Amino acid sequence: MSEIKADLKSMKGISARDAQMLADAEVLLGPDPDEMGFIQNMFWGNLREELLFPYPQCSTEETAKCDQLLAELDEYLRTEHPSIQIDQEQDIPRWAIDKLFELGVMGMTIPKELGGLGLGVTSYVRVLEKLGEYCGSTAVLVSAHQSIGCKAVMLFGNEEQKARWLPHLAKDWVSAFCLSEPNVGCDAGGQETYCHLSEDGEHYILNGEKKWATSGSIAGLFTVMAKQKMPNGKERVTALVCTPDMEGIDIFQKNRSKCGIRGTWQARIRFNDVHVPKAHLLHHEGKGLNVALTCLNYGRCTLSAGMLGGARSAMEQGIKWGRTRHQFQRPLADFELVQQRIARMSALCYAMDAMLYMTTGFLDRHDKDIRIETAICKTFCSEMGWIVVNDAMQIMGGESYITENEIERIFRDSRINLIVEGSNEVMQSFIFGYGGKALAEQLVGIQERIAWNSDEGFWANMSRIMSNATNGNLLSRAIPLGIELFLGIRRGAPPVTKLHPSLAKHADTLSKLVQEHSHQFKRASKAHEEKILDHQCTQARIADNAMYIHAMACTLSKLDSQIRAGEDGIDFERDKAAALHFLDMAELWVRENWRALTANPDATMRTATQAAIARNDALPNDQFVIHERSPTAKGEGRELKQDAIKQFPGDRYADAPAHGR
């Protein structure tokens, strides 16, 4: 296959901007793994059953340890944790953080020998789900601390660094991760914070500004991403570990008042000629993005867990309200449109659970190619969780909007999940681009060798085509592809053999959907060619289908495990009905997206967009909020009124946060 791959950046007709975007993405994400995971195989029309079936399980010992921790945590969250106070006062009290340290929650994945509980990813995510049931702010605090703060040191620190920092992170230091900047959001490679080695080679001199650093103002340690010029003259991102007592660190804003997760604090930090000891280099120079992106695999799972916990809590409250609130002499749950919402909540929570713990299984067994799977998990759980919370709000009506009932807090806390850890729109393009990357490279490679090129002369075309006409490896791929694209004859559907016999009908559906997904990707690639890089609505439809089909596979795997375990009773009946309803809904969504690949309002959407933009451009900038680093309108926006908004001014932060705020 490698000999007929093509470089997508050199594809005919591709714009310089798109070529540069692809080049930046390759640098950002690094080389492709040697072995394709479940999603990439699905784009080829393959179904790697061994990756999903049987459903992953933790050891009995690990499960028992996690169950004990969850019981203690649940008791604390139900009886002591000040969830409403945290939201109203926009602050997690230090005593509550200390209680989480005492329970072992803050160090649950840190090895035992370094002061932690030594639990695996699945157990950790179970705890995050429990936190999400009670308090979104606390779930985010713990997630940011362990998934991207501690995890960076655990995965990339040397033995000396681990021994020095991890015991504190397990017992008394909160950690933070400094990646985002005023001009850097999803474009993680566009860092404007810089570092360079001092003349004596003992320190990195760090300058720049970071934004959205969760827990930055209360952290005893934070990992900072900064650009560094390499010996070859190229700039790469380096990861440095800082502590708040370093001279030149200015936490000039501890937090900003927010819509949701109000108890979390996102700091703005300036680094002014900060001398970071060379021993604080994490991993290797120029490998900082590898640190950041690897940690995001974990962060996307814990975000999903918090979302699932909040969604479950909202669902159970919504159902209870529907059963006990009467209108027109009958409970709300008697009405079919309310029943539709109840069934959807149950189905989506089951599918979210199935996908989340499938993904943690990938992480626990150290699968090589999971970056697309974790992106899908984050996108699916945030989107579906938002639907569940919205359904619960609708069932509860006006009472859901009242603070004391707590549903409105879940609603506000949930919304951020569609934005952070990679906005869902970026995730859709990523899933499309890297899910189909290997297949697209082969498609373009075949085209370059045997397709007619209008930019070449007759004899040049004939010479190139004829010279490749005897390449058996090329023809073995080109002929089936031509038959599929021009005659519509698909390659065979991949077999599904590992599911319980009672699920045979659904196994057959999954097989045919994977087959058709690959075909539709090829068709769309042929129809749009290089323009597909700009047609993100097309990308999103294909990405969403990859997500839905993967969710169906995870759902079937989980249900299969429950059937084989002989589960019964009302819990199992609820789960089985929820799973089957999700499978029906997801298949419908997939088929609707396939139809929309050719019958859609994209053309009128583009026209309407341009008209709306033209009208908006005529409005004066001083009436609107303008981004602080806008390259076209910086400083032209309206002055923001903040007198009535709670402020969190910064100060020179010199004491370790374990001493209190």
XYZ file of C-alpha atoms in Angstrom:
661
model
C 0.000 0.000 0.000
C 2.814 2.404 0.827
C 4.097 2.559 -2.745
C 0.864 4.083 -4.060
C 0.279 6.577 -1.277
C 0.322 10.236 -2.194
C 1.167 13.377 -0.276
C -2.170 15.127 0.158
C -0.388 18.496 0.360
C 0.693 18.132 -3.277
C -2.768 17.180 -4.524
C -3.713 18.899 -7.766
C -5.753 22.051 -7.269
C -5.130 22.357 -3.545
C -4.710 25.917 -2.325
C -1.519 27.099 -0.645
C -3.544 27.818 2.498
C -4.926 24.274 2.643
C -1.527 22.762 1.902
C -0.056 24.716 4.800
C -2.927 23.634 7.057
C -2.192 19.981 6.243
C 1.520 20.526 6.849
C 0.824 22.160 10.213
C -1.485 19.297 11.173
C 1.197 16.728 10.332
C 3.692 18.526 12.558
C 1.091 18.904 15.285
C -0.044 15.288 15.330
C 3.191 13.545 14.445
C 3.571 10.374 12.369
C 0.700 7.996 11.804
C 0.731 4.873 13.991
C 1.947 1.653 12.403
C -1.363 -0.071 13.040
C -4.720 1.522 12.272
C -7.334 1.539 15.008
C -11.047 0.803 14.791
C -12.155 4.094 13.215
C -9.487 4.283 10.508
C -10.263 0.690 9.573
C -13.950 1.574 9.386
C -13.176 4.188 6.708
C -11.613 1.374 4.669
C -14.736 -0.734 5.148
C -13.036 -3.037 7.659
C -14.310 -3.958 11.098
C -11.643 -4.993 13.593
C -13.818 -7.039 15.910
C -10.973 -7.893 18.285
C -10.695 -4.222 19.305
C -14.328 -3.968 20.475
C -15.448 -7.489 21.321
C -15.616 -8.583 24.058
C -16.381 -5.402 25.966
C -13.382 -4.400 28.128
C -13.489 -5.301 31.829
C -11.350 -4.296 34.804
C -9.870 -6.898 37.115
C -11.927 -7.934 40.141
C -9.319 -6.429 42.467
C -9.275 -3.078 40.637
C -13.074 -2.938 40.543
C -13.312 -3.631 44.267
C -10.836 -0.850 45.101
C -12.710 1.600 42.904
C -16.069 0.553 44.367
C -14.778 1.323 47.868
C -13.524 4.747 46.793
C -16.825 5.499 45.048
C -18.806 4.573 48.178
C -16.736 6.939 50.330
C -16.896 9.670 47.715
C -20.650 9.337 47.253
C -21.196 9.644 51.005
C -19.121 12.825 51.083
C -20.766 14.347 48.001
C -24.294 13.643 49.309
C -23.735 14.896 52.836
C -20.950 17.490 52.864
C -19.882 18.797 49.475
C -21.134 22.400 48.982
C -22.167 22.115 45.315
C -24.690 24.972 45.372
C -22.378 27.194 47.397
C -19.546 26.531 44.943
C -21.728 27.643 42.053
C -23.179 30.676 43.809
C -19.928 31.935 45.316
C -17.806 30.978 42.278
C -15.190 29.242 44.385
C -14.326 25.727 45.560
C -13.309 26.136 49.208
C -9.855 24.933 50.065
C -11.306 22.585 52.697
C -13.283 20.797 49.964
C -10.135 20.377 47.867
C -8.289 19.063 50.919
C -11.113 16.557 51.484
C -10.616 15.255 47.940
C -6.902 14.870 48.649
C -7.755 13.047 51.896
C -10.073 10.628 50.069
C -7.348 9.912 47.514
C -9.352 11.349 44.633
C -6.686 13.881 43.638
C -4.007 11.208 43.389
C -5.993 8.192 42.301
C -3.946 7.470 39.140
C -0.550 8.298 40.667
C 1.451 5.131 41.527
C 1.173 3.876 45.102
C 4.885 4.171 45.709
C 4.616 7.905 44.997
C 1.650 8.540 47.281
C -1.303 7.809 44.993
C -3.872 5.029 44.712
C -2.447 3.509 41.527
C -5.836 3.102 39.826
C -6.278 2.640 36.075
C -7.992 4.948 33.613
C -11.364 3.172 33.771
C -11.513 3.479 37.567
C -10.446 7.104 37.371
C -13.204 7.859 34.871
C -15.782 6.125 37.064
C -14.837 8.564 39.827
C -15.127 11.531 37.444
C -18.587 10.352 36.437
C -19.601 10.288 40.099
C -18.272 13.821 40.608
C -20.199 14.943 37.510
C -23.449 13.729 39.078
C -23.082 16.220 41.928
C -20.854 19.105 40.851
C -19.557 19.981 37.405
C -17.051 22.472 38.828
C -15.443 19.860 41.060
C -15.337 17.353 38.210
C -13.452 19.879 36.057
C -11.029 20.701 38.876
C -10.152 17.022 39.376
C -10.027 16.336 35.640
C -7.678 19.234 34.906
C -5.467 18.238 37.827
C -5.063 14.597 36.868
C -5.749 14.278 33.149
C -3.458 17.034 31.946
C -1.587 18.246 35.049
C -0.401 15.083 36.803
C -0.607 13.004 33.641
C 2.047 15.087 31.877
C 4.540 14.312 34.647
C 3.427 10.681 34.948
C 3.809 9.959 31.238
C 6.754 12.143 30.287
C 8.645 12.966 33.474
C 11.942 11.264 34.237
C 12.362 9.291 37.454
C 13.808 12.265 39.354
C 10.939 14.534 38.255
C 8.322 11.965 39.222
C 9.874 11.409 42.644
C 10.096 15.170 43.209
C 6.628 16.270 42.104
C 4.138 13.396 42.113
C 3.986 12.910 45.923
C 2.947 16.566 46.246
C 0.409 16.221 43.423
C -1.073 13.206 45.197
C -1.296 14.847 48.617
C -1.390 18.653 48.587
C -0.584 20.426 45.304
C -3.168 21.206 42.642
C -1.680 21.202 39.149
C -2.466 23.207 36.021
C -1.715 22.980 32.310
C -0.854 26.144 30.383
C -1.567 25.608 26.689
C -4.196 28.126 25.548
C -3.278 31.766 24.897
C -5.149 34.900 23.808
C -4.393 33.920 20.213
C -4.232 30.146 20.671
C -7.304 27.963 21.124
C -7.747 24.837 19.005
C -4.660 25.796 16.991
C -2.336 24.373 19.631
C 0.717 24.690 17.401
C 0.381 28.470 17.121
C 2.036 29.234 20.454
C 3.221 32.818 20.947
C 4.916 32.067 24.277
C 8.625 31.515 23.641
C 11.581 30.039 25.469
C 15.311 29.814 24.789
C 18.308 28.449 26.634
C 20.310 30.888 28.739
C 23.917 31.547 27.736
C 25.208 29.244 30.485
C 22.819 26.501 29.355
C 21.348 26.081 32.849
C 17.935 27.685 32.365
C 15.206 28.238 29.808
C 14.181 31.882 29.609
C 10.394 31.929 29.290
C 8.291 34.830 27.986
C 4.627 35.001 27.005
C 1.069 34.900 28.223
C -1.372 32.067 28.944
C -5.147 32.085 29.202
C -7.794 29.624 30.443
C -5.309 27.846 32.740
C -7.727 25.925 34.960
C -6.572 26.111 38.603
C -3.554 28.165 37.522
C -3.891 30.617 40.411
C -4.068 27.878 43.046
C -1.570 25.480 41.489
C 1.684 24.356 43.046
C 2.914 23.209 39.641
C 1.966 23.938 36.066
C 3.183 22.676 32.726
C 3.772 25.435 30.181
C 3.891 25.024 26.398
C 6.308 27.387 24.632
C 7.836 27.720 21.174
C 11.575 27.115 20.942
C 13.921 27.477 17.977
C 15.576 24.166 17.210
C 19.184 23.718 15.955
C 17.827 23.253 12.415
C 16.211 26.705 12.592
C 12.643 25.383 12.824
C 10.360 26.299 15.713
C 8.838 23.567 17.800
C 6.873 23.495 21.059
C 8.684 22.580 24.279
C 7.038 21.645 27.601
C 8.423 23.206 30.785
C 7.350 22.657 34.382
C 6.998 25.837 36.432
C 6.230 26.520 40.082
C 4.484 29.684 41.260
C 7.466 30.897 43.316
C 9.602 31.477 40.206
C 10.543 35.103 39.683
C 8.782 36.718 36.736
C 5.516 34.764 36.964
C 2.596 37.175 37.152
C -0.901 35.759 37.684
C -2.594 38.988 36.681
C -6.128 37.583 36.665
C -7.074 34.622 38.845
C -10.418 33.938 37.219
C -13.312 35.413 35.243
C -16.990 35.142 36.064
C -18.603 32.477 33.844
C -21.933 30.983 32.769
C -21.165 27.509 34.139
C -18.521 25.506 36.027
C -18.392 28.710 38.048
C -16.365 27.192 40.880
C -13.381 26.490 38.650
C -10.765 29.200 38.306
C -9.139 29.891 34.939
C -6.048 32.047 35.377
C -4.346 34.484 33.052
C -0.605 34.289 33.539
C 2.327 36.294 32.166
C 5.851 34.960 32.067
C 8.420 37.748 32.144
C 11.966 36.428 31.655
C 11.199 33.479 33.928
C 14.322 31.379 34.512
C 13.130 27.770 34.395
C 15.829 25.276 35.456
C 16.875 22.934 32.665
C 15.944 20.052 34.969
C 12.312 21.203 34.551
C 12.243 20.262 30.843
C 9.483 17.696 30.361
C 10.156 14.985 27.787
C 12.448 16.460 25.077
C 13.000 19.845 23.491
C 10.551 20.399 20.655
C 8.284 17.538 21.794
C 5.839 19.593 23.853
C 2.890 19.058 21.547
C 3.344 15.331 21.909
C 2.957 15.888 25.654
C -0.125 18.087 25.201
C -1.929 15.907 22.682
C -1.263 12.696 24.577
C -2.680 14.247 27.740
C -5.730 15.414 25.780
C -6.582 11.761 25.091
C -7.161 11.406 28.822
C -8.770 14.832 29.239
C -11.339 14.067 26.568
C -12.375 10.928 28.461
C -12.707 12.663 31.808
C -14.693 15.491 30.209
C -17.000 12.815 28.804
C -17.302 11.214 32.237
C -18.317 14.471 33.901
C -20.849 15.043 31.136
C -22.256 11.534 31.546
C -22.559 11.983 35.305
C -24.440 15.246 34.910
C -26.661 13.792 32.182
C -27.558 10.742 34.292
C -28.462 12.961 37.222
C -30.615 15.183 35.019
C -32.277 12.156 33.398
C -33.276 10.530 36.677
C -34.623 13.845 37.988
C -36.517 14.437 34.738
C -38.117 10.993 34.779
C -39.088 11.323 38.427
C -40.671 14.696 37.683
C -42.532 13.241 34.725
C -43.981 10.497 36.932
C -44.985 12.739 39.851
C -46.005 16.023 38.200
C -49.653 15.907 37.049
C -51.377 18.010 34.414
C -54.815 17.396 32.883
C -55.481 14.787 35.608
C -52.565 12.574 34.563
C -48.788 12.396 35.083
C -46.647 14.096 32.430
C -45.022 10.762 31.640
C -48.352 9.516 30.235
C -47.990 11.853 27.252
C -46.181 10.370 24.275
C -44.026 13.423 23.531
C -42.733 13.273 27.105
C -42.208 9.534 26.672
C -40.153 10.289 23.582
C -37.819 12.430 25.670
C -37.604 9.811 28.433
C -36.708 7.074 25.961
C -34.150 9.308 24.238
C -32.488 10.229 27.541
C -32.245 6.575 28.530
C -30.894 5.531 25.125
C -28.304 8.291 24.929
C -27.039 7.736 28.463
C -26.575 4.037 27.679
C -24.685 4.771 24.463
C -22.522 7.424 26.153
C -21.632 4.935 28.878
C -20.862 2.216 26.321
C -18.565 4.443 24.290
C -16.846 6.066 27.269
C -15.839 2.827 28.942
C -14.883 1.263 25.632
C -12.496 4.193 25.161
C -11.034 3.883 28.649
C -10.506 0.213 27.840
C -8.410 1.292 24.843
C -6.343 3.525 27.118
C -5.925 0.920 29.853
C -4.597 -1.649 27.394
C -2.411 0.967 25.648
C -3.826 0.666 22.132
C -1.613 2.480 19.635
C -4.118 4.331 17.449
C -6.746 5.966 19.659
C -6.530 9.693 18.912
C -9.613 9.540 16.675
C -11.484 7.338 19.135
C -10.902 9.776 22.027
C -11.975 12.702 19.829
C -15.159 10.823 18.922
C -15.806 10.004 22.586
C -15.539 13.671 23.577
C -17.711 14.858 20.705
C -20.381 12.199 21.126
C -20.678 12.476 24.900
C -20.784 16.269 24.914
C -23.392 16.424 22.139
C -25.582 13.603 23.446
C -25.202 14.710 27.059
C -26.362 18.196 26.113
C -29.479 16.680 24.482
C -30.211 14.649 27.625
C -29.908 17.652 29.948
C -32.074 19.730 27.616
C -34.724 16.982 27.582
C -34.755 16.893 31.383
C -35.113 20.680 31.467
C -38.073 20.520 29.106
C -39.843 17.837 31.113
C -39.466 19.836 34.329
C -40.667 23.015 32.654
C -40.367 26.281 34.565
C -39.143 24.571 37.739
C -36.020 23.409 35.892
C -35.031 27.053 35.572
C -35.086 27.610 39.331
C -31.711 27.502 41.078
C -32.756 25.426 44.089
C -33.726 22.474 41.882
C -30.125 22.243 40.581
C -31.039 21.196 37.035
C -30.265 24.676 35.716
C -26.731 24.317 37.156
C -26.222 21.047 35.280
C -27.545 22.801 32.165
C -25.056 25.666 32.532
C -22.158 23.408 33.519
C -22.755 21.106 30.541
C -22.611 23.695 27.785
C -18.857 24.256 27.998
C -18.195 20.632 27.073
C -19.078 21.274 23.425
C -16.318 23.914 23.320
C -13.317 22.820 25.393
C -10.755 20.066 24.725
C -11.181 20.852 21.027
C -14.446 22.404 19.874
C -16.816 19.877 18.334
C -16.574 21.554 14.924
C -12.799 21.102 14.981
C -13.282 17.526 16.169
C -15.583 16.800 13.217
C -12.955 17.944 10.728
C -10.298 16.002 12.645
C -12.376 12.808 12.653
C -13.029 13.169 8.933
C -9.466 14.112 8.036
C -7.590 11.558 10.092
C -10.220 8.853 9.995
C -9.981 8.817 6.214
C -6.375 10.020 5.824
C -4.775 6.689 4.904
C -7.576 5.835 2.469
C -7.495 9.329 0.934
C -3.722 9.038 0.425
C -4.251 5.826 -1.513
C -7.117 7.287 -3.577
C -4.989 10.274 -4.581
C -1.994 8.019 -5.220
C -4.015 5.900 -7.660
C -5.364 8.996 -9.384
C -1.895 10.480 -9.811
C -0.696 7.325 -11.532
C -3.511 6.307 -13.868
C -6.008 9.196 -14.147
C -5.932 11.739 -16.961
C -4.325 15.028 -15.925
C -5.579 18.034 -17.879
C -2.431 19.962 -16.953
C -0.258 17.458 -18.843
C 0.027 16.951 -22.577
C -1.334 13.935 -24.453
C 1.948 12.013 -24.676
C 2.889 12.773 -21.053
C -0.461 11.406 -19.909
C -0.174 8.320 -22.109
C 3.390 7.624 -21.002
C 2.514 7.861 -17.315
C -0.664 5.774 -17.601
C 0.932 3.056 -19.736
C 3.962 2.785 -17.461
C 1.639 2.046 -14.557
C -0.626 -0.306 -16.501
C 1.553 -3.302 -15.624
C 1.852 -2.507 -11.922
C -0.035 -5.415 -10.370
C -0.118 -3.905 -6.885
C -1.577 -0.688 -8.253
C -4.152 -2.412 -10.453
C -5.270 -4.710 -7.617
C -6.403 -1.582 -5.809
C -7.433 0.588 -8.740
C -9.746 -1.906 -10.465
C -11.994 -2.624 -7.440
C -12.045 1.089 -6.703
C -13.143 1.889 -10.260
C -15.828 -0.790 -10.136
C -17.107 0.661 -6.873
C -17.081 4.324 -7.889
C -18.273 3.995 -11.483
C -20.493 0.911 -11.294
C -21.632 1.240 -7.673
C -20.590 -2.306 -6.790
C -19.339 -2.210 -3.217
C -16.654 -4.401 -1.735
C -18.018 -7.086 0.585
C -19.443 -6.145 3.955
C -17.093 -7.006 6.852
C -18.239 -9.969 8.929
C -19.395 -9.517 12.525
C -18.963 -12.863 14.258
C -18.397 -12.146 17.946
C -21.836 -10.940 19.059
C -24.411 -13.022 20.909
C -26.778 -14.876 18.525
C -29.741 -12.870 19.829
C -28.090 -9.750 18.354
C -27.587 -11.259 14.881
C -29.937 -8.792 13.173
C -28.083 -5.849 14.671
C -24.708 -7.389 13.815
C -25.817 -7.584 10.181
C -26.926 -3.934 10.257
C -23.575 -2.857 11.727
C -21.711 -4.773 9.020
C -23.688 -3.139 6.208
C -23.336 0.353 7.709
C -19.541 0.003 7.874
C -19.528 -1.158 4.238
C -21.639 1.785 3.121
C -19.696 4.304 5.226
C -16.519 3.485 3.313
C -18.364 3.723 -0.002
C -19.893 7.100 0.828
C -16.506 8.482 1.893
C -15.011 7.412 -1.448
C -17.945 8.878 -3.370
C -17.719 12.194 -1.554
C -13.943 12.342 -2.067
C -14.377 11.733 -5.802
C -17.237 14.237 -6.132
C -15.549 17.109 -4.287
C -11.846 16.283 -4.858
C -9.606 18.951 -3.290
C -12.606 21.214 -2.573
C -13.683 18.818 0.175
C -11.094 20.524 2.388
C -13.310 23.620 2.338
C -16.644 21.775 2.457
C -16.798 21.234 6.183
C -20.527 20.461 6.140
C -19.719 17.405 4.020
C -16.853 16.536 6.346
C -19.149 16.834 9.368
C -21.781 14.497 7.895
C -19.174 11.813 7.260
C -17.504 12.376 10.634
C -20.841 12.215 12.440
C -21.623 8.937 10.725
C -18.278 7.497 11.816
C -19.207 8.602 15.326
C -22.723 7.126 15.210
C -21.577 3.792 13.758
C -18.824 3.570 16.353
C -21.396 4.328 19.062
C -23.591 1.532 17.700
C -20.654 -0.888 17.829
C -19.828 0.108 21.421
C -23.487 -0.221 22.399
C -23.708 -3.698 20.900
C -20.504 -4.755 22.632
C -21.749 -3.589 26.036
C -25.175 -5.189 25.567
C -23.491 -8.408 24.397
C -21.432 -8.499 27.609
C -24.555 -8.038 29.733
C -26.430 -10.805 27.909
C -23.503 -13.225 28.224
C -23.186 -12.397 31.929
C -26.803 -13.472 32.399
C -27.989 -10.115 33.732
C -31.699 -9.730 34.420
C -34.107 -7.617 36.446
C -35.393 -4.083 35.951
C -31.931 -2.576 35.502
C -31.094 -4.931 32.662
C -34.512 -4.534 31.042
C -34.029 -0.759 31.118
C -30.528 -1.123 29.619
C -31.605 -3.514 26.879
C -34.552 -1.349 25.825
C -32.339 1.748 25.886
C -29.654 0.068 23.768
C -32.110 -1.152 21.143
C -33.746 2.275 20.949
C -30.356 3.908 20.457
C -29.495 1.483 17.653
C -32.714 2.429 15.855
C -32.143 6.158 16.303
C -28.478 6.033 15.262
C -29.189 4.044 12.093
C -31.764 6.661 11.118
C -29.250 9.481 11.728
C -26.656 7.716 9.584
C -29.016 7.218 6.662
C -30.219 10.831 6.874
C -26.598 12.019 6.648
C -25.965 9.876 3.592
C -28.942 11.437 1.866
C -27.680 14.878 2.864
C -24.360 14.273 1.090
C -26.177 14.886 -2.195
C -29.447 16.595 -1.172
C -28.640 19.463 1.151
C -29.047 23.246 1.535
C -25.284 23.941 1.476
C -25.398 26.217 -1.582
C -28.101 28.484 -0.179
C -26.333 28.325 3.207
C -23.200 29.815 1.658
C -25.201 32.536 -0.072
C -27.111 33.365 3.122
C -23.848 33.439 5.064
C -22.245 35.937 2.710
C -25.331 38.151 2.779
C -25.439 38.095 6.587
C -21.713 38.861 6.797
C -21.996 41.727 4.323
C -24.767 43.284 6.358
C -22.866 42.749 9.618
C -19.698 44.288 8.151
C -21.684 47.484 7.675
C -22.350 47.708 11.428
C -19.820 49.667 13.522
C -17.393 47.529 15.517
C -17.760 49.736 18.590
C -21.234 48.272 19.208
C -19.882 44.724 19.675
C -17.449 42.612 21.646
C -14.248 42.165 19.627
C -11.550 39.590 20.392
C -8.600 41.067 22.239
C -6.098 39.869 19.611
C -8.181 40.335 16.471
C -5.808 40.924 13.524
C -8.383 43.155 11.806
C -10.238 44.999 14.575
C -8.159 44.881 17.763
C -9.198 47.639 20.167
C -12.247 48.665 18.148
C -14.915 46.868 20.214
C -17.277 48.381 22.738
C -16.133 49.029 26.275
C -17.369 46.225 28.500
C -19.374 47.073 31.601
C -18.059 45.003 34.485
C -19.003 47.041 37.539
C -21.687 44.567 38.626
C -19.675 41.461 37.693
C -17.587 39.695 40.342
C -13.893 40.256 39.673
C -10.896 38.072 40.480
C -7.900 40.406 40.333
C -4.474 38.850 40.257
C -1.445 39.440 42.358
C 2.179 38.393 42.539
C 1.724 34.814 43.626
C 4.659 33.601 45.734
C 3.262 31.055 48.192
C 2.511 27.430 47.382
C -1.257 26.995 46.950
C -1.346 24.247 49.574
C -1.206 27.119 52.074
C -4.590 28.373 50.857
C -5.856 30.974 48.442
